[in-house]
Short mmCIF file of C-alpha atoms and ligand atoms in Angstrom, two decimals:
data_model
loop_
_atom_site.label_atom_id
_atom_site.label_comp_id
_atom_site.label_asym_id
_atom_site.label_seq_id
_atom_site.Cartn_x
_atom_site.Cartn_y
_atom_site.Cartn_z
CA UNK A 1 -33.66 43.46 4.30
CA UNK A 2 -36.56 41.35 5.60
CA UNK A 3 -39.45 38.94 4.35
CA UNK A 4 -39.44 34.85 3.95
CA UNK A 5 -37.66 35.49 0.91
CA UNK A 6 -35.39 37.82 1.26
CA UNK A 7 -31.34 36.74 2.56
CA UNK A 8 -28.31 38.26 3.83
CA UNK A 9 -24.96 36.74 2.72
CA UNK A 10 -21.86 36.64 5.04
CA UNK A 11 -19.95 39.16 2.98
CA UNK A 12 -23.03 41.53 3.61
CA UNK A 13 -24.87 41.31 0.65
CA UNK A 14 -28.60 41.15 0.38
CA UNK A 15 -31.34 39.64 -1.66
CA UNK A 16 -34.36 38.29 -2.38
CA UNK A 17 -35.10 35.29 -3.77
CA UNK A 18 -36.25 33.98 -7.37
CA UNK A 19 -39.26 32.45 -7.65
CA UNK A 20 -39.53 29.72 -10.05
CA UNK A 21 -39.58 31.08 -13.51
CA UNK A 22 -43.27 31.16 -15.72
CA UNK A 23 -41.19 29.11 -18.53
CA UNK A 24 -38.14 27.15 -18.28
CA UNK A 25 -35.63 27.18 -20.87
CA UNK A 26 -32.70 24.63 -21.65
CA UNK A 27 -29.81 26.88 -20.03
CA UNK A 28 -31.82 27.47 -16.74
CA UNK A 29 -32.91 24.00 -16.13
CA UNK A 30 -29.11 22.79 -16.56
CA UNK A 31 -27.79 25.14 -14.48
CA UNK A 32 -30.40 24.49 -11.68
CA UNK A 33 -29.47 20.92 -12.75
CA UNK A 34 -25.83 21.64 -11.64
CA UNK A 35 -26.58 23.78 -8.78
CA UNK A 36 -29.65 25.38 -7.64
CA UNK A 37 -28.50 27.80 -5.42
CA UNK A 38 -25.72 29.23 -8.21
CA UNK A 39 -29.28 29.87 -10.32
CA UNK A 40 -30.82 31.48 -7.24
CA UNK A 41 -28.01 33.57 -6.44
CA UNK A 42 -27.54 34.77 -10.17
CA UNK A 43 -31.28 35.72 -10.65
CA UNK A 44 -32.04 37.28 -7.21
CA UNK A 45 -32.69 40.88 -6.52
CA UNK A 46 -30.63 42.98 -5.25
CA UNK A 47 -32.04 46.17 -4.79
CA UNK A 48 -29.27 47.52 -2.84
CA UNK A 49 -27.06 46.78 -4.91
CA UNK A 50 -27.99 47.86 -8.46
CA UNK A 51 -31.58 48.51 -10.40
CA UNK A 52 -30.27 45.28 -12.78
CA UNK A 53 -31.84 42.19 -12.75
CA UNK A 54 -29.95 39.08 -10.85
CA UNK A 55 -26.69 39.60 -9.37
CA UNK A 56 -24.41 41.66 -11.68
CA UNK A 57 -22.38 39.29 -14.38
CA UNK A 58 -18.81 38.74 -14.17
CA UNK A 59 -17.96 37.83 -17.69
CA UNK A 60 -14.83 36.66 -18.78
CA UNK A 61 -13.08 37.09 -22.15
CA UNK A 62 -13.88 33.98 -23.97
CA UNK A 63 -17.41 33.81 -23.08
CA UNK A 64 -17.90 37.44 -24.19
CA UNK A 65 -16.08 37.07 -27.87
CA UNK A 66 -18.09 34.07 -28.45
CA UNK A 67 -21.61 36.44 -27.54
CA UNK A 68 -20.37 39.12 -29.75
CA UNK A 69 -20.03 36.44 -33.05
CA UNK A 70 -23.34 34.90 -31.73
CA UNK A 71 -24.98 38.60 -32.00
CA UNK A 72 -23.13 39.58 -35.39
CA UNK A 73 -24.65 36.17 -37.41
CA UNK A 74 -28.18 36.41 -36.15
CA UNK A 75 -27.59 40.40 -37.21
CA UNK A 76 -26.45 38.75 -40.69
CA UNK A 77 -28.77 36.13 -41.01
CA UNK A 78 -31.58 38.59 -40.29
CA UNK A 79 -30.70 41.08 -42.81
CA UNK A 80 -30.36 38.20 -45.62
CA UNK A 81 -33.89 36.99 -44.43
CA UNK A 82 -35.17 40.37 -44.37
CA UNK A 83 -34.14 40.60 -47.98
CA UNK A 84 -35.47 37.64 -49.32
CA UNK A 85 -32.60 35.52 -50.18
CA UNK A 86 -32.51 31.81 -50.10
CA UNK A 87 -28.92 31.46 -51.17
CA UNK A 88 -25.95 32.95 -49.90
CA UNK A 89 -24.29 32.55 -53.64
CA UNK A 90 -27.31 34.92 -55.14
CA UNK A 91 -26.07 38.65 -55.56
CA UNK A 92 -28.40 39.94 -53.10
CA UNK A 93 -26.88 37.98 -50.00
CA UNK A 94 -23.58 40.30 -51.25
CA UNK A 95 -25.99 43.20 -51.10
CA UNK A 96 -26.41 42.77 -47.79
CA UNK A 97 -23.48 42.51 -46.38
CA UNK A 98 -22.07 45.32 -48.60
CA UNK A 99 -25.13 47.63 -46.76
CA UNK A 100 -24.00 46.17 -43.12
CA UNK A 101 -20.28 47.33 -44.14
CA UNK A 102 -18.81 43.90 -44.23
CA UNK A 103 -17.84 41.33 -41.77
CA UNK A 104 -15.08 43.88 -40.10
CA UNK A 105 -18.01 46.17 -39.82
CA UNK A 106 -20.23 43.94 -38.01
CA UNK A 107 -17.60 42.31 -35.69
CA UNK A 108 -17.20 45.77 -34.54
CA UNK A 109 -20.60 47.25 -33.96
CA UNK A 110 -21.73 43.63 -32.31
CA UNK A 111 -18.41 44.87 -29.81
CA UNK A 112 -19.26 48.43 -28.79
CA UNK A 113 -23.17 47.13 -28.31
CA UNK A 114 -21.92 44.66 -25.91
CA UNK A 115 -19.06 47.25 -24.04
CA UNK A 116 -22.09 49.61 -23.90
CA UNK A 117 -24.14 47.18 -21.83
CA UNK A 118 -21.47 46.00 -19.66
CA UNK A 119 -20.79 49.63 -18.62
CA UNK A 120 -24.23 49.68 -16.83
CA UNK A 121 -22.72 46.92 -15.09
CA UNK A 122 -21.02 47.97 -11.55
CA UNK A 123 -18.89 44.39 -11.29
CA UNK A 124 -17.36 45.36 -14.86
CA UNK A 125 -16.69 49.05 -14.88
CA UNK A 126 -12.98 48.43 -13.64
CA UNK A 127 -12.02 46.36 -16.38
CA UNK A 128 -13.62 47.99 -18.89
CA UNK A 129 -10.77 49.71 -20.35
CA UNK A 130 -8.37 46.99 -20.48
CA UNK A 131 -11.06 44.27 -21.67
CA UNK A 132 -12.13 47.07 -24.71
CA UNK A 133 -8.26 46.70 -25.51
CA UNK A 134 -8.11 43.24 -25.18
CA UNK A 135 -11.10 42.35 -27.51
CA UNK A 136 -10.07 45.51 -30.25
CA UNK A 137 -6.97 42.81 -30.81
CA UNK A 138 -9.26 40.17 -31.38
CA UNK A 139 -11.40 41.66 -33.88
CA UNK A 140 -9.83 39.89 -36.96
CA UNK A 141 -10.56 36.53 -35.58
CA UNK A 142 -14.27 37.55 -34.19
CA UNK A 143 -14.76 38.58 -38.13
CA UNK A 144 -13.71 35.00 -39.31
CA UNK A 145 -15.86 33.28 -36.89
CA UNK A 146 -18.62 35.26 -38.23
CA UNK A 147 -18.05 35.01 -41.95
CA UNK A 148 -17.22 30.83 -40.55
CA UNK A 149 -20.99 30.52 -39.19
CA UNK A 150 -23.10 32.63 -41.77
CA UNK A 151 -21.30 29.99 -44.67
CA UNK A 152 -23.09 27.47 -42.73
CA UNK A 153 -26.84 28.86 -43.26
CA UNK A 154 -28.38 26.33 -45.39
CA UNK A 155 -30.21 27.38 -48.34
CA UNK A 156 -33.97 27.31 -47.87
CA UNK A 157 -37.24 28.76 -49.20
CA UNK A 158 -37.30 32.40 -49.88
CA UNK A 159 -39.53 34.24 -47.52
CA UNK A 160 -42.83 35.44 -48.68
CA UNK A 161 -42.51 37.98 -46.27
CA UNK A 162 -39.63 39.97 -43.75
CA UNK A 163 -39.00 37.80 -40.83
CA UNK A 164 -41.53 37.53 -38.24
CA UNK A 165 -39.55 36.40 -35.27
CA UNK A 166 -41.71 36.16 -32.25
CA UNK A 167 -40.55 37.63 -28.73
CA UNK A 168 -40.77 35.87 -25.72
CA UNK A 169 -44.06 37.26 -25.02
CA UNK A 170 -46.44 33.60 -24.63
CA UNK A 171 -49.27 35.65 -25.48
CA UNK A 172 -47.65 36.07 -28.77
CA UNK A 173 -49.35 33.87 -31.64
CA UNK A 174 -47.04 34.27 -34.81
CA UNK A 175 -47.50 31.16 -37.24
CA UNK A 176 -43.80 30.44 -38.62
CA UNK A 177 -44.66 29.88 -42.55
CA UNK A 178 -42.73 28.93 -45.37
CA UNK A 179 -39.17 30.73 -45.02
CA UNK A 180 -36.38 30.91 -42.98
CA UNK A 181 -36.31 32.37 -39.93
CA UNK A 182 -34.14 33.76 -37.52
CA UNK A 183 -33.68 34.19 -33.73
CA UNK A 184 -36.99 32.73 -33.09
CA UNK A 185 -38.56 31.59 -29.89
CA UNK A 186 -40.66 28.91 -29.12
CA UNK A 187 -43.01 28.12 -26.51
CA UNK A 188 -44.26 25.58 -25.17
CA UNK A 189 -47.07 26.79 -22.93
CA UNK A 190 -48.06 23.42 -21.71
CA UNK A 191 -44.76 21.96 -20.63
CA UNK A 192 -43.39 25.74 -19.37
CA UNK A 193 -40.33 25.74 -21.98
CA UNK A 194 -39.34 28.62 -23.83
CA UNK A 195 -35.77 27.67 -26.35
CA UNK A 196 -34.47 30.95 -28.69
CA UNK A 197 -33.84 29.50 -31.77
CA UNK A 198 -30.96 30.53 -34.31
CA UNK A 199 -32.13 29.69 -37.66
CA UNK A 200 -35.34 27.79 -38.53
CA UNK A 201 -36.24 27.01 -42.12
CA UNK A 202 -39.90 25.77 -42.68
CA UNK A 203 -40.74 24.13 -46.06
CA UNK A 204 -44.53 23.22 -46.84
CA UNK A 205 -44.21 19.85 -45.56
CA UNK A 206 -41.59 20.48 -42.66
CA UNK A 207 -38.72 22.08 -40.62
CA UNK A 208 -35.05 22.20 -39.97
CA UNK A 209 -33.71 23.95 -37.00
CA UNK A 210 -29.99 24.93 -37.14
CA UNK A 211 -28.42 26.80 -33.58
CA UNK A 212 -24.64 27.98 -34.20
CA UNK A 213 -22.22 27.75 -31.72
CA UNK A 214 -18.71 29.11 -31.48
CA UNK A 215 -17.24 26.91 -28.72
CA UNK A 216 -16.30 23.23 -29.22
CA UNK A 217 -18.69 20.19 -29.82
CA UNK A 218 -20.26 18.84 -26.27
CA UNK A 219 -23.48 16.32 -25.57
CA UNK A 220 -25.38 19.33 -23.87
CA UNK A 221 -25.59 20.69 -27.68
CA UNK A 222 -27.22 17.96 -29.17
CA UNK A 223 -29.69 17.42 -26.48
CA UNK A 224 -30.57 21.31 -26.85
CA UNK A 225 -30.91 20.72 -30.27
CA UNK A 226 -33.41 18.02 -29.67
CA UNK A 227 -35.43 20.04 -27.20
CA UNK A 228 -35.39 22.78 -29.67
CA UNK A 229 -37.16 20.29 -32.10
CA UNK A 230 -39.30 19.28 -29.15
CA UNK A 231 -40.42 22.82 -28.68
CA UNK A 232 -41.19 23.36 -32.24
CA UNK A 233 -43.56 20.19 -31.96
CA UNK A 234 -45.19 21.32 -29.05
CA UNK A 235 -45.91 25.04 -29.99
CA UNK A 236 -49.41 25.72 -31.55
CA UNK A 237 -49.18 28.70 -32.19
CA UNK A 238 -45.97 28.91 -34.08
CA UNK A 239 -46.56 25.40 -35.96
CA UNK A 240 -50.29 25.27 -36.60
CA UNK A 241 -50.09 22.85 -38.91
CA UNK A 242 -48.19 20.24 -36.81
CA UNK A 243 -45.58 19.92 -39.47
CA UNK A 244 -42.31 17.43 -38.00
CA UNK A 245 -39.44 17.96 -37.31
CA UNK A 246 -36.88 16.62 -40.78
CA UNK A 247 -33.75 17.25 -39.45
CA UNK A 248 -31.18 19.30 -36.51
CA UNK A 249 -27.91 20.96 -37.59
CA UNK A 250 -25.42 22.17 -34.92
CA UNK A 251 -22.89 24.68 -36.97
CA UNK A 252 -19.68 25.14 -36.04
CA UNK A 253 -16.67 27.60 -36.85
CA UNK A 254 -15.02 23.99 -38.51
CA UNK A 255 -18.75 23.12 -40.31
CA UNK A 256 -21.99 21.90 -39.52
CA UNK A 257 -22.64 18.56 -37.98
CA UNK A 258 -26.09 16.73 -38.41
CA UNK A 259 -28.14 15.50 -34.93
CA UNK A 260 -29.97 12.55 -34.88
CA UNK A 261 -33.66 12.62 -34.33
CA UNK A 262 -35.41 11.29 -30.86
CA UNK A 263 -36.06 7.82 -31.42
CA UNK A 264 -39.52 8.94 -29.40
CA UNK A 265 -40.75 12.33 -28.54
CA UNK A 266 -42.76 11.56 -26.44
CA UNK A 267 -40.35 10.10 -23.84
CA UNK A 268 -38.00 13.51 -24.37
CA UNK A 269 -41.38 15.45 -23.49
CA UNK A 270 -41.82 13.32 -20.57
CA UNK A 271 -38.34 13.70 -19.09
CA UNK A 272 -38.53 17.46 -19.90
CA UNK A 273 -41.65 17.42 -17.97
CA UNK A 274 -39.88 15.61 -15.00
CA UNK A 275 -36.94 18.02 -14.90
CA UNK A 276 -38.99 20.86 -14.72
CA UNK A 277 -41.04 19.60 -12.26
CA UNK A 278 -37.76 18.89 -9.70
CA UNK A 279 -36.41 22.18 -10.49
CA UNK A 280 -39.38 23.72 -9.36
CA UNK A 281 -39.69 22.31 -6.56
CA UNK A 282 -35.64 22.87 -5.40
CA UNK A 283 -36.13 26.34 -6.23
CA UNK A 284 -39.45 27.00 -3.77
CA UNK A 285 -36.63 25.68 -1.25
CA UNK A 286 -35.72 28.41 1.51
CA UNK A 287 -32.64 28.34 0.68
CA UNK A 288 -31.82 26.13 -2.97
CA UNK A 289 -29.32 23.39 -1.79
CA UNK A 290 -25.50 24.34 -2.92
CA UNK A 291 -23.89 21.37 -4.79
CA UNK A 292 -20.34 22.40 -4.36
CA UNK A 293 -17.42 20.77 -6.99
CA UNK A 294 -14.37 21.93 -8.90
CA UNK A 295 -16.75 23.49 -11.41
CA UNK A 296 -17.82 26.25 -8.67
CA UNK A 297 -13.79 28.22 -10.05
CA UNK A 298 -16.42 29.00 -12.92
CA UNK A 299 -19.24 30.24 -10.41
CA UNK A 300 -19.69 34.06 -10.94
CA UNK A 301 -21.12 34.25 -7.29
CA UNK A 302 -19.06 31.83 -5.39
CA UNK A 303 -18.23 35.30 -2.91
CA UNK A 304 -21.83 34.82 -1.55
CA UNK A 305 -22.04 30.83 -1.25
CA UNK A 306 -21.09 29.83 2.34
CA UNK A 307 -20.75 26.23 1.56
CA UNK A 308 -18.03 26.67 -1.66
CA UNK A 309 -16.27 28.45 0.92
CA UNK A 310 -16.43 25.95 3.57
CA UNK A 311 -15.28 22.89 1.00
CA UNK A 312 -12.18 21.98 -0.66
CA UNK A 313 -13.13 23.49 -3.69
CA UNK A 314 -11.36 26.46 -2.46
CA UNK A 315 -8.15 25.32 -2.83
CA UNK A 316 -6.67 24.77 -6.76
CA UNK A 317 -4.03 22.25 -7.40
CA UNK A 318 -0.55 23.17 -6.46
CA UNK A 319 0.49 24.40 -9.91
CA UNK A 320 -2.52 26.86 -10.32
CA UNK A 321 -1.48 30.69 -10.74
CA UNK A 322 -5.04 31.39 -10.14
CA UNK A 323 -7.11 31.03 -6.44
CA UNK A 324 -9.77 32.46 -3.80
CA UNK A 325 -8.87 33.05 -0.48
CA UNK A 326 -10.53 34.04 2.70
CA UNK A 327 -8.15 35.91 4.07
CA UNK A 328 -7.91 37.09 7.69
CA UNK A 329 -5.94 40.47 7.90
CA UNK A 330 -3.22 40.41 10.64
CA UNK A 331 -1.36 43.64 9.87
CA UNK A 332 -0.28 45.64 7.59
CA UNK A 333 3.45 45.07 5.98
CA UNK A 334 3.96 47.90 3.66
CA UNK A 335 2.30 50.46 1.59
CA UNK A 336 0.92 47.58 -1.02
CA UNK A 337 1.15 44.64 1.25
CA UNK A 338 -0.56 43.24 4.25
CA UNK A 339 0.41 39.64 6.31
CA UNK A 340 -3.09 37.61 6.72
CA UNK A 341 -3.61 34.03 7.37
CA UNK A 342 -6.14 31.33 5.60
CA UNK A 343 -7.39 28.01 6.17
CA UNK A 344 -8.53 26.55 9.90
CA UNK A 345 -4.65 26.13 10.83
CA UNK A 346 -4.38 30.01 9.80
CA UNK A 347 -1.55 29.54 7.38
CA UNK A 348 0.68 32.66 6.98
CA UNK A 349 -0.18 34.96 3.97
CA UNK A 350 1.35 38.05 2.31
CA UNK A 351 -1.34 39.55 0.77
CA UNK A 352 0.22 42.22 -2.13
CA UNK A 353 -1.97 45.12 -3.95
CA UNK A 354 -1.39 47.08 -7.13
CA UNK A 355 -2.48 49.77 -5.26
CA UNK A 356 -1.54 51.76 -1.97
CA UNK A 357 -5.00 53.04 -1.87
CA UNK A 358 -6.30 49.98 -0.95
CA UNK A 359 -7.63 49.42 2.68
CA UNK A 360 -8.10 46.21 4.40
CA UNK A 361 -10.28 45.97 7.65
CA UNK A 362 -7.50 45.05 10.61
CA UNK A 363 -8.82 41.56 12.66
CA UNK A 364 -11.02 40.36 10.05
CA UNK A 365 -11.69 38.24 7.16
CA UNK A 366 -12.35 39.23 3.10
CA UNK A 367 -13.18 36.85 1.10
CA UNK A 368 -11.04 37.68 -2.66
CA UNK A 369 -11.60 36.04 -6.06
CA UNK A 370 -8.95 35.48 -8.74
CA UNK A 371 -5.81 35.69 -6.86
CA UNK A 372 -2.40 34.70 -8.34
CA UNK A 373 -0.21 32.70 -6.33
CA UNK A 374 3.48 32.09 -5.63
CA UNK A 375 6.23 31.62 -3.17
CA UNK A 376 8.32 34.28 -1.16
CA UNK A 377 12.16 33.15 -1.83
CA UNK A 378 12.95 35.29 1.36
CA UNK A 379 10.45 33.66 3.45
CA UNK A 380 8.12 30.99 3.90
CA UNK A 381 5.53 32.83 3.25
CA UNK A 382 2.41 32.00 0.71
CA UNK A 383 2.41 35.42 -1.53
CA UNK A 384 -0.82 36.00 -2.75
CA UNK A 385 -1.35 39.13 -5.57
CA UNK A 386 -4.42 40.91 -6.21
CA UNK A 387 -4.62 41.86 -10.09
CA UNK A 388 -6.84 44.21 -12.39
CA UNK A 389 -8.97 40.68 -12.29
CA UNK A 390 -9.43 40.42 -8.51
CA UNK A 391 -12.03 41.32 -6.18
CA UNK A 392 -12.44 42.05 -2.94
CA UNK A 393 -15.73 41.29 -0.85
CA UNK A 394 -15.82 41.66 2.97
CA UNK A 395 -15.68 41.93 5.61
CA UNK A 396 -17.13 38.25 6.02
CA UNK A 397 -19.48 37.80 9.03
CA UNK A 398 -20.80 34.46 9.39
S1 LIG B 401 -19.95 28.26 -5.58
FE1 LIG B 401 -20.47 26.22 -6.26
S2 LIG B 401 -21.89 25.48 -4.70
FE2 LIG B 401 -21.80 27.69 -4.49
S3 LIG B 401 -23.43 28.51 -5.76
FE3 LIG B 401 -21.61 28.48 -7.02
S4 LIG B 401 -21.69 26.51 -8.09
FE4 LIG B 401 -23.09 26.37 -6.37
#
C-alpha cells in the first residue's frame, strides 16, 4: 500500500491513516489524550484486511456485558418515552415492559444483537462460541443491572410527542421540547463536539441530563457529564431557546449521584476548545506519537505499535498469568510445542499450543498477545501457553 498516508506495520499489516475527525466527541479526545497513535491505529483503514471501519475490535468480556445493559435501558427508556409516561410507578411504564417481554427478555435480545455484530468481526469469530456461553451464564445479572438503571430514570414531563432523538447527522435541526428524551446527540457545530446523550428531560424553563453507567464511579464521568451540559448550551438547534442547564445525574447500578455544575462555562468551553485544537494537530502528525505505559496491556492494537514493543511495558510483574511476547522461533519441540527465545539477551522459551495444527515460521519472530505464563519444573525453561484468548501476528519484520 502506498500514499503519504498510508503505513505498513512490522507484523505486515497495512493502513491508512485517520484524518482528524469533522466533530470530536468526549471518548475520542481522551483517548487521543492518552495516546494518539492507539486512536490512529484503531480508526485507520484497512482495506486489506476487512470492509469494517478502523482496525477490527478485540472486546473483552466485561466491557461487552456492560454495552449490552447500556443498549437494553436506552431500548427501555425509549419505549416508556415513546409511550408517554412520566413515571415509572404509572401502569403504562408496566405496559411497556410487559410488550418488550420483561427484563429477561431484553437482556437477551440486547445479547444476540451484539453476538450478531461481532460475527462480522474477523478478530472475534474464534471466540465466538465460548464468549456466547460465557455471557448466556451471565444473563441473570445483565437483567438486574438493567431493571438497576431504568429505576433510576427520573420522573419528568410527559412528552407531547414520541421521541425525536436526533442522529449524528449536523445538518440535523431537531428542537428538543418539553419531554424526556432519550439517546440524544448534541452538537456543537462551532466548537466540533458531538456527546450521545442517555436521558435528557427538558421542562419549560430548563434541562437535566442523566448518562447511566454500569462500571464504577471515576472523575472522567463527571467531567463528561459537564461537557454533556456544555454541549446542550452550545447547540442551537437542539436548544433554541437557550434554556440552562439545572442539574447532571450520573446513575449507577448502586443509585444515582448528583454532579456539580461548572462554576463557569465559559472556561470549560475554552479548554474544550484547546483540547481539540492539540488533538488535531497530533493527529495531522505522519505518524501520531505513541505514549507507551502500563495502560498499553489494555491497548487492542498493541501487535502493530513498534514502540510498546520496544519498552518495558512488555513485560508484567512477576506474578502475572497473563503476557505478550515476541517470540523468536528456534525449533520445534513436539507436536504442540516449539523452543523460542525473547528479550535482547534471547531468554529461552517453550512456547506450547492447544493445537498441533499450528505452524510457526522457523528463524523468525511473532509477536503473540495474551499469553499465560509459568515455570517448567523439569527445566529452566520460561513456559509460555497460547489459549482460546491468544493471538498470533507475524512474522515481525522491522
Ligand atoms: S500499545 Fe501503548 S503506546 Fe502503543 S498504541 Fe497502544 S496505547 Fe499507544
Amino acid at each position: 500500500m502506498t500514499g503519504v498516508d498510508s503505513f505498513t506495520t512490522a507484523v505486515g499489516v497495512s493502513g491508512i491513516w485517520p484524518a482528524p475527525p469533522q466533530f470530536w466527541s468526549f471518548s475520542a479526545l481522551e483517548e487521543v489524550g492518552t495516546c494518539p497513535r492507539r486512536y490512529a491505529l484503531k480508526r485507520a483503514s484497512y482495506p486489506e484486511l476487512w470492509d469494517g471501519q478502523g482496525y477490527p475490535e478485540r472486546i473483552n468480556e466485561s466491557v461487552l456485558v456492560g454495552n449490552i445493559v447500556h443498549e437494553a435501558v436506552e431500548t427501555v427508556l425509549r419505549e416508556f418515552n415513546r409511550a408517554g409516561c412520566s413515571s415509572l410507578s404509572e401502569e403504562r411504564a408496566v405496559d411497556v415492559l410487559r410488550c418488550l417481554g420483561g427484563y429477561s427478555k431484553i437482556a437477551t435480545s440486547a445479547l444476540n444483537k451484539h453476538l450478531e455484530k461481532l460475527s462480522q468481526n474477523p478478530r472475534m469469530l474464534p471466540q465466538l462460541d465460548r464468549l456466547r456461553q460465557r455471557l448466556d451464564r451471565r444473563l441473570a445479572e445483565m437483567r438486574q443491572s438493567i431493571k438497576a438503571l431504568v429505576s433510576q430514570r427520573p420522573a419528568v414531563p410527559q412528552s407531547p410527542s414520541t421521541d425525536t432523538a436526533r442522529t449524528a447527522d449536523p445538518s440535523g435541526s431537531a428542537r428538543f421540547g418539553v419531554g424526556a428524551h432519550t439517546e440524544v446527540t448534541l452538537i456543537a457545530k462551532e466548537a466540533r463536539f458531538i456527546g450521545r446523550i442517555d436521558l435528557l428531560a427538558v421542562y419549560p424553563d430548563y434541562a437535566a441530563i442523566v448518562d447511566f453507567k454500569t462500571g464504577a464511579r471515576t472523575d472522567r464521568h463527571t467531567r463528561q457529564l459537564q461537557l454533556y451540559g456544555l454541549l446542550w448550551l452550545l447547540d442551537e438547534a437542539a436548544n433554541p431557546d437557550h434554556l440552562p442547564v439545572a442539574s447532571l445525574a450520573l446513575g449507577y447500578l448502586n443509585g444515582s449521584v448528583a454532579v456539580e455544575l461548572p462554576d463557569n462555562w465559559d472556561v470549560l468551553q475554552r479548554e474544550l476548545l484547546e483540547e481539540i485544537s492539540i488533538a488535531d494537530r497530533l493527529l495531522r502528525e505522519r505518524h501520531p506519537p505513541a505514549v507507551p505505559t502500563a495502560e498499553c496491556w489494555h491497548c487492542p492494537v498493541r501487535h502493530l505499535c513498534d514502540e510498546y514493543w520496544q519498552s518495558a511495558f512488555v513485560r508484567r510483574e512477576a506474578q502475572a498469568i497473563f503476557t505478550d511476547a515476541e517470540v523468536k522461533v528456534v525449533k520445534r519441540n513436539g507436536p504442540t510445542s516449539w523452543v523460542g527465545t525473547v528479550g535482547a539477551d534471547n531468554t529461552e522459551v517453550l512456547l506450547r499450543t492447544t493445537a498441533d495444527d499450528m505452524v510457526f515460521p522457523l528463524g523468525k519472530s511473532v509477536r503473540i498477545l495474551d499469553l499465560v505464563t509459568g515455570e517448567s519444573e523439569e527445566s529452566d525453561f520460561l513456559i509460555l501457553t497460547l489459549t482460546r484468548s491468544s493471538e498470533v501476528f507475524g512474522p515481525v519484520r522491522l
